[in-house]
Short mmCIF file of C-alpha atoms in Angstrom, two decimals:
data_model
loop_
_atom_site.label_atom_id
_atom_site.label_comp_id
_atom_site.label_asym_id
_atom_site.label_seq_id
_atom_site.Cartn_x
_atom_site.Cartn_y
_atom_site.Cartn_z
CA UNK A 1 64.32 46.61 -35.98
CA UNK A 2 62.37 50.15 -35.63
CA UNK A 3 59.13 48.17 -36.11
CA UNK A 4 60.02 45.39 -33.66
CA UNK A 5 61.12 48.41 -30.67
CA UNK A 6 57.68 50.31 -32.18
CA UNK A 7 55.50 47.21 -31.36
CA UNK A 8 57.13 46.48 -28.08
CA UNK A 9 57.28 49.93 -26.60
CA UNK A 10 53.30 49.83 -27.57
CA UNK A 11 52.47 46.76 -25.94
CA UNK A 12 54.55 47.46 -22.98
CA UNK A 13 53.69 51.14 -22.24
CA UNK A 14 49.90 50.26 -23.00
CA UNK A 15 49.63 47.34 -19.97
CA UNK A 16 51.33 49.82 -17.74
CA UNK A 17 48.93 52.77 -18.09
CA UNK A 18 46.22 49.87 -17.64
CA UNK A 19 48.01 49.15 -14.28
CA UNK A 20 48.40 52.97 -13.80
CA UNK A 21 44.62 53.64 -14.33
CA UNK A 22 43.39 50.92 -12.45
CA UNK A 23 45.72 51.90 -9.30
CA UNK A 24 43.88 55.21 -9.49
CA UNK A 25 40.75 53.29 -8.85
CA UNK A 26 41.66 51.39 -6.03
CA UNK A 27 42.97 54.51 -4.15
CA UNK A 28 40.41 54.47 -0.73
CA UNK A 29 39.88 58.37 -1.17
CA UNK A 30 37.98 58.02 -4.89
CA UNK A 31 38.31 61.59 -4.93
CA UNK A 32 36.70 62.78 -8.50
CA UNK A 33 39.50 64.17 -10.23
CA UNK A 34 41.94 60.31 -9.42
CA UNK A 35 38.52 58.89 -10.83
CA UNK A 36 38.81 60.80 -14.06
CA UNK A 37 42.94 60.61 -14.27
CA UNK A 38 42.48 56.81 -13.80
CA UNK A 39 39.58 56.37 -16.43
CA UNK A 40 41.88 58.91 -18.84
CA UNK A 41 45.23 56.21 -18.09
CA UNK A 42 42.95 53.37 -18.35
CA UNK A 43 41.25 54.31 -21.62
CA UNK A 44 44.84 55.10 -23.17
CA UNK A 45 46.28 52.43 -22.19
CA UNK A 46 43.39 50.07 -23.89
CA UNK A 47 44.02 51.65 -27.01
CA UNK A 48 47.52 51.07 -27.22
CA UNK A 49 47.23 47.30 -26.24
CA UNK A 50 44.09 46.83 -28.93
CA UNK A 51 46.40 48.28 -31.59
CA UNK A 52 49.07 45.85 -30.48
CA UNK A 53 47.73 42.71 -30.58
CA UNK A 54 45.99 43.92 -33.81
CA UNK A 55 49.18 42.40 -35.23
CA UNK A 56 48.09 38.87 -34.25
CA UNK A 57 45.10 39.14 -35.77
CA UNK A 58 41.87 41.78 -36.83
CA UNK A 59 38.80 42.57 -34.61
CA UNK A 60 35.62 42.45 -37.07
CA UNK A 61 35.46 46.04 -38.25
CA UNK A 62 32.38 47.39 -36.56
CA UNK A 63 33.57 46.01 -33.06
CA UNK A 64 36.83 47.86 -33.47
CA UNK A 65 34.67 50.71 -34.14
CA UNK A 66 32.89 50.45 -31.14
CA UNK A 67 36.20 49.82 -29.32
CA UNK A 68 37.92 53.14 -30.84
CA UNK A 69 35.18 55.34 -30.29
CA UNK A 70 34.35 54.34 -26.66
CA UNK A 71 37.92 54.75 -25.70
CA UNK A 72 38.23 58.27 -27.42
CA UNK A 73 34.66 59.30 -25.52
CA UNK A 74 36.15 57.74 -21.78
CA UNK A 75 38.80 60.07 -22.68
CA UNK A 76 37.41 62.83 -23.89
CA UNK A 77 35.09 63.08 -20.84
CA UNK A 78 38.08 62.24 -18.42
CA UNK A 79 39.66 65.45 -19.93
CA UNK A 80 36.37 67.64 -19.78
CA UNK A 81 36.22 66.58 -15.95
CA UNK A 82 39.66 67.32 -15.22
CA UNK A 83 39.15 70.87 -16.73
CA UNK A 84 36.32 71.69 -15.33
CA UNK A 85 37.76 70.68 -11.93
CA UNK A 86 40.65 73.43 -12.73
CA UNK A 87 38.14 75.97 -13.54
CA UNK A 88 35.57 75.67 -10.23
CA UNK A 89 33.47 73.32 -11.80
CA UNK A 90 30.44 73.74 -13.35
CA UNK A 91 28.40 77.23 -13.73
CA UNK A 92 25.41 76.36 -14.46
CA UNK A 93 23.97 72.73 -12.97
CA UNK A 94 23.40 70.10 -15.23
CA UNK A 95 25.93 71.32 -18.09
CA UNK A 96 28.08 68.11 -17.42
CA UNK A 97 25.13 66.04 -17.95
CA UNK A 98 24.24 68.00 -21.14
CA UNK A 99 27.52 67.53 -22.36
CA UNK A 100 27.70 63.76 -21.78
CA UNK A 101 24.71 63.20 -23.29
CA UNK A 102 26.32 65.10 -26.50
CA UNK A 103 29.37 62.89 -26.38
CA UNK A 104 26.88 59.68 -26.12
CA UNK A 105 25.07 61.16 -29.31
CA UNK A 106 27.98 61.63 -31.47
CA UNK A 107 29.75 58.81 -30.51
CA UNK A 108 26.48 56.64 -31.74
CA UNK A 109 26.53 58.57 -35.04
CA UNK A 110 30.26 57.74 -35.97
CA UNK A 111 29.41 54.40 -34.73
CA UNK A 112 26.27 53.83 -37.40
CA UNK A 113 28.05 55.89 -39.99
CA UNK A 114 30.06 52.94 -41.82
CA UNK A 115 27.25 50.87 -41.94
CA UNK A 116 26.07 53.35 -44.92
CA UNK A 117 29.42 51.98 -46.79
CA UNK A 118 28.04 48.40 -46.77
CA UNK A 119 23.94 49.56 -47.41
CA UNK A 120 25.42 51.59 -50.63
CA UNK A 121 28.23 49.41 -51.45
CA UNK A 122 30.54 52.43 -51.66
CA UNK A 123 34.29 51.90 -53.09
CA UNK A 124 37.20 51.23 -51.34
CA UNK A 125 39.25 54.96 -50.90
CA UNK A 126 42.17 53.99 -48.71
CA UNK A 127 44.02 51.67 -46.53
CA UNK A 128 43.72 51.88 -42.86
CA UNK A 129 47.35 53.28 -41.43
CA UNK A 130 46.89 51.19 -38.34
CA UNK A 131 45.73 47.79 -40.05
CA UNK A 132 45.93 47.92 -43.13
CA UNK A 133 41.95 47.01 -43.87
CA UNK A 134 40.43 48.91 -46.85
CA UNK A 135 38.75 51.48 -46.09
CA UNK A 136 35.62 53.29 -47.74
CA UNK A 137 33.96 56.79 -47.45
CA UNK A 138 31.73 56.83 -44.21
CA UNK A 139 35.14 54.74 -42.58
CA UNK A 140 37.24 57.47 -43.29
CA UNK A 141 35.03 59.85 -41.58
CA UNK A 142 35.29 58.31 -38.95
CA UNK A 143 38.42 57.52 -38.88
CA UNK A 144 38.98 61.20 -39.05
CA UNK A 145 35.86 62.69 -36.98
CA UNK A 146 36.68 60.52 -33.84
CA UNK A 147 39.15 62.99 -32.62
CA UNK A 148 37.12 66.09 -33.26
CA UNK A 149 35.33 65.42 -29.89
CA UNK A 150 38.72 65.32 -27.85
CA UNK A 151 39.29 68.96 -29.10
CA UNK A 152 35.70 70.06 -29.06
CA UNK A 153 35.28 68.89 -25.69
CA UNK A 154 38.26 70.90 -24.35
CA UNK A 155 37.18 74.32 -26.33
CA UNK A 156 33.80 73.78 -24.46
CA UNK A 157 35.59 72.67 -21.01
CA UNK A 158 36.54 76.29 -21.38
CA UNK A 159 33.52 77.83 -21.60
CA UNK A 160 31.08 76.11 -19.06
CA UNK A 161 33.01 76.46 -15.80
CA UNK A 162 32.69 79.23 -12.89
CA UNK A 163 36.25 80.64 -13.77
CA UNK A 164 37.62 81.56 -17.19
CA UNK A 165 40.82 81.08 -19.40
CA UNK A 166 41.48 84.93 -18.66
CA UNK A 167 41.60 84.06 -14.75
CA UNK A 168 44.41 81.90 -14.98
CA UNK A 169 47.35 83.32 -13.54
CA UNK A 170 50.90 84.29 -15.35
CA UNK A 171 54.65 83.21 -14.17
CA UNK A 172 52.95 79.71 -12.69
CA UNK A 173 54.85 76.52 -12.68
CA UNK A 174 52.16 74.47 -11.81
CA UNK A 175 50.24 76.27 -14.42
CA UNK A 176 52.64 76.22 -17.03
CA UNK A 177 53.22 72.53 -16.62
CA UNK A 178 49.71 71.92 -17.28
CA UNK A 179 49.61 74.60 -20.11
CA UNK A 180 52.59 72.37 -21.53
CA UNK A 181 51.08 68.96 -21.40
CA UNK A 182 47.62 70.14 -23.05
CA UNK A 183 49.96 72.21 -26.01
CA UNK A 184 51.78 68.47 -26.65
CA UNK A 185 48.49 66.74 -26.32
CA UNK A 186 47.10 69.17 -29.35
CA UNK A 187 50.19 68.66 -31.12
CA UNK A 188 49.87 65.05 -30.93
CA UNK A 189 46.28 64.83 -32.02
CA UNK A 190 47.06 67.22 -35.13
CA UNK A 191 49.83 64.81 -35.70
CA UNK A 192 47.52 61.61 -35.91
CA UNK A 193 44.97 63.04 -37.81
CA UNK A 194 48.01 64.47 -40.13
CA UNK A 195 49.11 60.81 -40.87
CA UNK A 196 45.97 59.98 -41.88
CA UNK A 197 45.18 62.52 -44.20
CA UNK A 198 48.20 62.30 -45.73
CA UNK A 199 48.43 58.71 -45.02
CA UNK A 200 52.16 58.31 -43.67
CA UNK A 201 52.82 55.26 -41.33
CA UNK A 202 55.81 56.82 -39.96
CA UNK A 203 54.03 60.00 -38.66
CA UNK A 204 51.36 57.93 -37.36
CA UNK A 205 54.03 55.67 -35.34
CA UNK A 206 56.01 58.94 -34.19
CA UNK A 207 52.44 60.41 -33.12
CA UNK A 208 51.64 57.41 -31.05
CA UNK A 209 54.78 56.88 -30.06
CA UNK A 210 54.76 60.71 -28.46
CA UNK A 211 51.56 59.68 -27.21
CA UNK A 212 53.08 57.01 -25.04
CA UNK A 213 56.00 58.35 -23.71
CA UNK A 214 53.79 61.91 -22.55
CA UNK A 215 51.20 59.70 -20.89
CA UNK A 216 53.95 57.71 -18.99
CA UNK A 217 55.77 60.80 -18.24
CA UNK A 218 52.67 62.38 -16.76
CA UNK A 219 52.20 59.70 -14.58
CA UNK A 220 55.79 60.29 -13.02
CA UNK A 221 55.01 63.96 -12.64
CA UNK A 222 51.68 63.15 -10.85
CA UNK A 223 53.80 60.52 -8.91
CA UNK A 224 55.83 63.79 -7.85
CA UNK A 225 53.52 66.37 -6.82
CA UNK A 226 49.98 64.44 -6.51
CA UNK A 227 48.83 67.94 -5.67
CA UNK A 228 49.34 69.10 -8.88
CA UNK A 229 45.82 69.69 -9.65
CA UNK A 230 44.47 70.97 -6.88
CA UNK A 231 47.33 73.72 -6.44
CA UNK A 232 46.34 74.40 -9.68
CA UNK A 233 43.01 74.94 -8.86
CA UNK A 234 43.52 76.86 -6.31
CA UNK A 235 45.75 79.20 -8.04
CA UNK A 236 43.01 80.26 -10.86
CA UNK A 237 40.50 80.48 -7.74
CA UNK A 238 42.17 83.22 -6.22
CA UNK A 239 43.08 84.71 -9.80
CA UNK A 240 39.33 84.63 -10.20
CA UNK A 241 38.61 86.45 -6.87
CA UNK A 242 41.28 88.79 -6.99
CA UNK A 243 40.06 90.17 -10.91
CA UNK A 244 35.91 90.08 -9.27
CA UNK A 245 37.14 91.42 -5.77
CA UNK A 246 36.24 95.54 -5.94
CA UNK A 247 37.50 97.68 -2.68
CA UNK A 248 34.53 99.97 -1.50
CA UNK A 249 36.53 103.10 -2.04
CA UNK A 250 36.92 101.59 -6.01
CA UNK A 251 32.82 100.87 -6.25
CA UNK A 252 32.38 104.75 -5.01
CA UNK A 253 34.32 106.17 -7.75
CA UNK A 254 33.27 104.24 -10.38
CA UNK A 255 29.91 105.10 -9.24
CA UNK A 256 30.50 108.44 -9.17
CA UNK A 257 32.50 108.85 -12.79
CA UNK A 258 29.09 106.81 -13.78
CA UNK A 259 26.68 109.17 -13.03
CA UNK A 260 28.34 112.09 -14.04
CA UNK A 261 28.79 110.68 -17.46
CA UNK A 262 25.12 109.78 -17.59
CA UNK A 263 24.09 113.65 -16.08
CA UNK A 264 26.37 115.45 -17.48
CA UNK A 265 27.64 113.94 -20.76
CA UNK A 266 24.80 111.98 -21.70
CA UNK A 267 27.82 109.43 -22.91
CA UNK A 268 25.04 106.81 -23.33
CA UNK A 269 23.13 108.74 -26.33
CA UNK A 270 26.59 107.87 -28.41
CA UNK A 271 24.99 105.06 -30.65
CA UNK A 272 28.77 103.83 -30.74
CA UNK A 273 29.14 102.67 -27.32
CA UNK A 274 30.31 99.68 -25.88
CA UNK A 275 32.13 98.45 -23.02
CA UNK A 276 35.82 99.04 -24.15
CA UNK A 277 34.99 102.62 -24.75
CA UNK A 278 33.30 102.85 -21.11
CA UNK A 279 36.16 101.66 -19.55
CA UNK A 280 38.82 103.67 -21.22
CA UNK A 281 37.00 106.96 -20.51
CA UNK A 282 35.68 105.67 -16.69
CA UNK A 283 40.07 104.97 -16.50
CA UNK A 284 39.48 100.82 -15.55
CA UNK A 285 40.20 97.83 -17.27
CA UNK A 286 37.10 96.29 -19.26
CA UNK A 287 37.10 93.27 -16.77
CA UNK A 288 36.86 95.69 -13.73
CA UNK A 289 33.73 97.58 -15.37
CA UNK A 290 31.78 93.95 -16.01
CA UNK A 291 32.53 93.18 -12.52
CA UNK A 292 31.15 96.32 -11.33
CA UNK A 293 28.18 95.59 -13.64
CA UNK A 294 27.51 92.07 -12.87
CA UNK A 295 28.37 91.89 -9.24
CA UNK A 296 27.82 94.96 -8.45
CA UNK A 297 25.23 96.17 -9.93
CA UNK A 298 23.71 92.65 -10.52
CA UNK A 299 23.40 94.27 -14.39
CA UNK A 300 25.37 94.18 -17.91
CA UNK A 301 26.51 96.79 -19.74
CA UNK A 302 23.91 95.79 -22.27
CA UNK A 303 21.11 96.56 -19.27
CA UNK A 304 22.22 99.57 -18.03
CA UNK A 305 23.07 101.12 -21.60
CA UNK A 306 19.44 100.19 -22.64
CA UNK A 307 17.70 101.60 -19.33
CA UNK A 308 19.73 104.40 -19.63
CA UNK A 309 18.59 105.36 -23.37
CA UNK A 310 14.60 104.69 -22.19
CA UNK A 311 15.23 107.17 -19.65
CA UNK A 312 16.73 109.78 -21.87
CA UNK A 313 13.47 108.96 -24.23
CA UNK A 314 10.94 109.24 -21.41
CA UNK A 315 12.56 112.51 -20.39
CA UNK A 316 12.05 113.75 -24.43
CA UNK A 317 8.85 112.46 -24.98
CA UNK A 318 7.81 114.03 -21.65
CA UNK A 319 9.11 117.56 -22.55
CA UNK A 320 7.39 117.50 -26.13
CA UNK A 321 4.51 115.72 -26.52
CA UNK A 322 4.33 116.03 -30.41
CA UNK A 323 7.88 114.72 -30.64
CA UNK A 324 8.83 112.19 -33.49
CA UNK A 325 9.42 108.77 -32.30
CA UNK A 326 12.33 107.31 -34.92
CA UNK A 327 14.41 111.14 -33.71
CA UNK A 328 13.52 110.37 -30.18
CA UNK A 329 15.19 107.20 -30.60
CA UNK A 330 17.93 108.46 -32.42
CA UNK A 331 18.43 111.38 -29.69
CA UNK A 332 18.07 108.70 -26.93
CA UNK A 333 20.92 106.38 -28.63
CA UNK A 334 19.30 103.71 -30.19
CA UNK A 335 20.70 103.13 -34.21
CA UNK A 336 17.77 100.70 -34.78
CA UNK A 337 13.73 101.90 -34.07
CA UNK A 338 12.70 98.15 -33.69
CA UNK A 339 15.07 97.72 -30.68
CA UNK A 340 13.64 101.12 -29.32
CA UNK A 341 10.31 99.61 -29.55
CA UNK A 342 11.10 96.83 -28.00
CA UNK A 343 13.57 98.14 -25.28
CA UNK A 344 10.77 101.17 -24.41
CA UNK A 345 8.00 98.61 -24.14
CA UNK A 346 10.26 96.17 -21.92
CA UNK A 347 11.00 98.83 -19.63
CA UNK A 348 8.04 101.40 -19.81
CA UNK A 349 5.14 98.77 -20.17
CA UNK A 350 3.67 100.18 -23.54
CA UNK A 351 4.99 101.55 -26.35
CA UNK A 352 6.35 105.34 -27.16
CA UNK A 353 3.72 105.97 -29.01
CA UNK A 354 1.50 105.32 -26.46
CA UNK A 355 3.69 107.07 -23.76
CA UNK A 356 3.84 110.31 -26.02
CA UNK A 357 0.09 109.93 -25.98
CA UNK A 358 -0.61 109.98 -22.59
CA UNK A 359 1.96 112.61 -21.79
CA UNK A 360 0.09 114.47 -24.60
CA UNK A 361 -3.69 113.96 -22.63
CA UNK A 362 -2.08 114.66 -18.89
CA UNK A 363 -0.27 118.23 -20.79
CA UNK A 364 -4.08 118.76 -22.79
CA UNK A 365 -5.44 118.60 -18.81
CA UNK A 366 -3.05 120.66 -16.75
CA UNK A 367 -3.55 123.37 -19.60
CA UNK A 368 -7.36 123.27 -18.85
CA UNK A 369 -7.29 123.67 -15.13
CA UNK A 370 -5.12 126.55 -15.20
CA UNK A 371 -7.31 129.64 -14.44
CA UNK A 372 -7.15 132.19 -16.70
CA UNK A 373 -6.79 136.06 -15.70
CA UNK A 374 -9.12 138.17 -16.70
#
């Protein structure tokens, strides 16, 4: 009885996210983010009515490969679009295109693997959870691999658009609904790949079965508030602006605190530096002080530490021109000589040695052309 309600709530709930995904299609606005919600209901639905009438009878195995994986790349990339719409899209041009191609190369590679099984004439390992087929070694890689790009894909989703995870904003429903749907989504995908590794039907069933009812489900809450993601959106913007957003009066002190450390305290000639100790002594978050940097400064911490260390080592060199280079480095900050080098000929246009040199010549001349009393 549990299989027969398992095989109809499949069937069922997989031809209505088909007619869910396609209606997202047809809508006259084609608005990006309905095109990637109705490839991501389309795709889903697919699967779930391919693994249904598997019970009539078997694809031939590379074909259901090429099935599986294309299904798990449409929605993989429906998912990367739909976060990257969240977080202001993307920050540098042509990183969606980079990571498509990516998806296209790895889905090619899971694609070719099991032909390696039938080339080597590997053993049969295991027995296929969701048909039953034997299974050998470059199979079950795939079998387990497909999946990897769903969660890769989000992690890098993360990490390519113009706002950040740390911009999204606390106490949101909106948010917090979408926080809750991607949590389940993980939950279900550690689920399936669970069942296979430890090859239990019935947590493979429950896992697809969760899959189905949360993908219906979401459909009814989109059917609620079809403004759902672009409150969202709009939520982490102004997040975003409000954490990069500096008052004038803020910029001035900051400023200020900044150049009397530099004057006064020499703070940058601690080798131990970085930008959590800045802030706590300057009396600002660390967020606040790489916004002053980077917007404000159009710098980095890293850039204005390392300018800041060649200038303390010009001003040595220039007061003794016999001065050893590694403790001039060591004065100026710098805990390796190679990155002094490098820094000092970055910024000064020739090395220190050089530098003390010609500080040494211009000190040999002024000495001549003083008159001497007599």
């Amino acid at each position: 009885m549990t299989e027969i309600l398992y095989d109809f709530f499949r069937g069922a709930s997989g031809f209505a996210l088909i007619v869910i995904g396609l209606g997202f299609f047809l809508e006259p606005e084609r608005q990006r983010i309905r095109i990637a919600l109705g490839a991501l209901f389309l795709s889903i639905g697919i699967s779930f009515v391919l693994s249904w009438t598997s019970r009539f009878g078997l694809l031939p195995q590379m074909l259901d490969n090429l099935l599986l994986i294309a299904i798990v790349f449409v929605a993989s990339q429906s998912l990367f679009e739909l976060k990257l719409y969240l977080f202001g899209d993307e920050a540098r041009r042509g990183t969606r295109r980079v990571v498509y191609i990516i998806g296209v190369g790895w889905s090619l590679l899971l694609w070719c693997l099991p032909f390696l099984d039938t080339v080597f004439g590997l053993p049969v390992l295991m027995l296929s959870i969701e048909d039953g087929r034997p299974v050998a070694l470059f199979q079950s890689l795939v079998m387990f691999s497909v999946y990897l790009w769903p969660i890769t894909i989000g992690c890098i989703s993360l990490r390519v658009g113009r706002w950040r995870p740390s911009d999204v904003p606390s106490g949101s429903r909106v948010i917090n609904t979408l926080l809750a749907v991607l949590i389940l989504l993980l939950v279900i995908l550690v689920f399936i790949v669970s069942s296979f590794i430890v090859g239990s039907i019935t947590l493979y069933h429950l896992a697809q079965t969760l899959l189905q009812a949360m993908a219906l489900g979401w459909y009814l809450r989109l059917k609620a508030s079809p403004d759902l993601f672009s409150q969202a959106r709009k939520e982490i913007g102004r997040e975003h602006k409000k954490k990069t957003h500096l008052d004038p009066e803020e910029i001035a002190v900051i400023e200020e605190k900044l150049r009397r450390l530099e004057i006064e305290e020499r703070i940058h000639t601690n080798p131990g530096l970085d930008p959590s100790s800045l802030a706590k002594i300057l009396g600002i978050p660390v967020y606040r002080l790489s916004v002053f940097m980077t917007i404000y400064r159009g710098s980095s911490f890293a850039e204005w530490l390392h300018a800041a260390r060649i200038n303390q080592a010009r001003s040595l060199l220039s007061e003794d021109a016999n001065r050893d280079i590694p403790d001039t480095a060591r004065a100026a900050g710098f805990s390796s000589l190679t990155v002094f080098k490098s820094q000092f000929l970055r910024r000064v246009g020739m090395t220190p040695e050089a530098y003390r040199a010609k500080n040494a010549a211009a000190s040999g001349r002024a000495k001549r052309k003083v008159p001497v009393k007599g």
